[in-house]
XYZ file of C-alpha atoms in Angstrom:
131
model
C 0.000 0.000 0.000
C 1.299 3.451 -0.915
C 1.950 5.893 1.927
C 0.836 9.425 1.186
C 2.629 12.423 2.577
C 0.425 14.769 4.600
C -0.902 17.744 2.688
C 0.446 21.100 3.712
C -1.598 24.210 3.168
C -0.076 27.598 3.502
C -1.176 31.082 2.754
C 0.688 34.348 2.805
C -1.266 37.548 3.292
C -0.185 41.103 4.000
C -2.405 43.256 6.169
C -1.820 46.988 6.438
C -2.586 48.589 9.779
C -2.900 52.364 10.065
C -2.008 53.973 13.367
C -2.907 57.371 14.745
C -0.481 57.787 17.670
C 3.186 56.970 18.349
C 2.182 54.224 20.791
C -1.035 52.439 19.978
C -2.419 48.983 20.706
C -4.572 47.489 17.959
C -6.442 44.223 18.494
C -5.906 42.004 15.449
C -7.811 38.980 16.781
C -10.968 39.408 14.691
C -9.014 40.110 11.497
C -6.794 37.080 12.067
C -9.801 34.849 12.716
C -11.386 36.047 9.439
C -8.179 35.324 7.511
C -7.983 31.924 9.142
C -11.603 31.099 8.211
C -10.935 32.110 4.589
C -7.832 29.907 4.471
C -9.793 26.793 5.525
C -6.811 25.628 7.592
C -8.052 23.283 10.300
C -4.904 22.483 12.276
C -1.583 24.249 12.156
C 0.199 27.454 12.975
C -0.523 31.070 12.176
C 2.583 33.219 12.141
C 1.983 36.954 12.551
C 4.939 39.209 11.864
C 5.525 42.928 11.675
C 7.706 44.003 8.766
C 8.422 47.375 10.356
C 11.142 47.792 12.956
C 9.094 50.131 15.143
C 5.998 47.917 15.361
C 5.471 44.846 17.513
C 3.205 41.836 17.821
C 2.072 40.992 21.351
C -0.362 38.407 22.687
C -2.009 39.713 25.836
C -5.312 40.858 27.293
C -7.145 43.725 25.632
C -8.335 45.143 28.952
C -8.320 48.975 28.699
C -6.597 49.711 32.023
C -3.943 47.092 31.326
C -3.297 48.658 27.916
C -2.864 52.019 29.655
C -0.384 50.359 32.040
C 1.539 48.996 29.021
C 1.586 52.484 27.497
C 2.919 53.980 30.758
C 5.567 51.271 31.065
C 6.828 51.855 27.532
C 6.829 55.623 28.039
C 8.794 55.285 31.290
C 11.405 53.035 29.674
C 11.701 54.993 26.404
C 10.110 58.453 26.718
C 9.304 60.348 23.535
C 10.621 63.664 24.855
C 14.309 62.845 25.452
C 17.121 62.999 22.872
C 18.084 59.812 21.004
C 21.338 59.521 19.035
C 19.364 57.772 16.281
C 17.435 61.009 15.729
C 20.531 63.258 15.548
C 21.325 63.631 11.850
C 24.549 65.493 12.702
C 26.125 62.296 14.088
C 24.154 59.477 12.464
C 25.821 58.271 9.280
C 23.876 55.153 8.187
C 20.364 54.315 6.971
C 19.240 57.911 6.591
C 16.203 58.683 4.436
C 15.153 62.158 3.283
C 12.379 63.557 5.486
C 12.749 60.765 8.047
C 10.789 61.239 11.246
C 12.689 61.150 14.544
C 11.703 57.769 15.960
C 14.465 56.637 18.297
C 11.931 56.174 21.105
C 9.817 53.897 18.900
C 12.817 51.712 18.055
C 13.719 51.424 21.746
C 10.148 50.451 22.654
C 10.029 47.846 19.881
C 13.240 46.307 21.234
C 11.298 45.355 24.385
C 8.505 43.664 22.429
C 8.456 40.863 19.880
C 8.164 41.389 16.149
C 6.179 38.180 15.642
C 3.913 35.640 17.285
C 3.231 32.074 16.262
C -0.329 31.083 17.173
C -1.753 27.576 17.294
C -4.756 26.705 15.149
C -7.062 23.890 16.236
C -10.378 22.961 14.641
C -10.081 25.968 12.343
C -9.858 28.474 15.207
C -7.086 30.303 17.000
C -6.170 28.529 20.214
C -6.099 31.484 22.586
C -6.591 31.751 26.306
C -9.768 32.982 27.969
C -8.926 36.679 27.662
């Protein structure tokens, strides 16, 4: 009897997220669940990755006061209103783009957070905790 290799299904999709503030938390759960339903993947992994160095992917609770605590923590560790060498075009010599925004604080904040998350899929749904 011939042994068949398991079928692998994969899908690659780019999703653009617009932000309004320097630090903002956007819940992607519903969008990811819709993409997952469209893919018809029943069991597997969903990898979510930011392609921008000042954005992050975090799995946590979407409780408003907790999100405010996260915002305060990031601000305390990397405040927006202090000088960053990355923003000083008189000393920075690499990776400069015309009209670049000063974003040293954003890079420092992103360093503390992950740029991707790998989520389990079971029975066609994201396997997430209660919250």
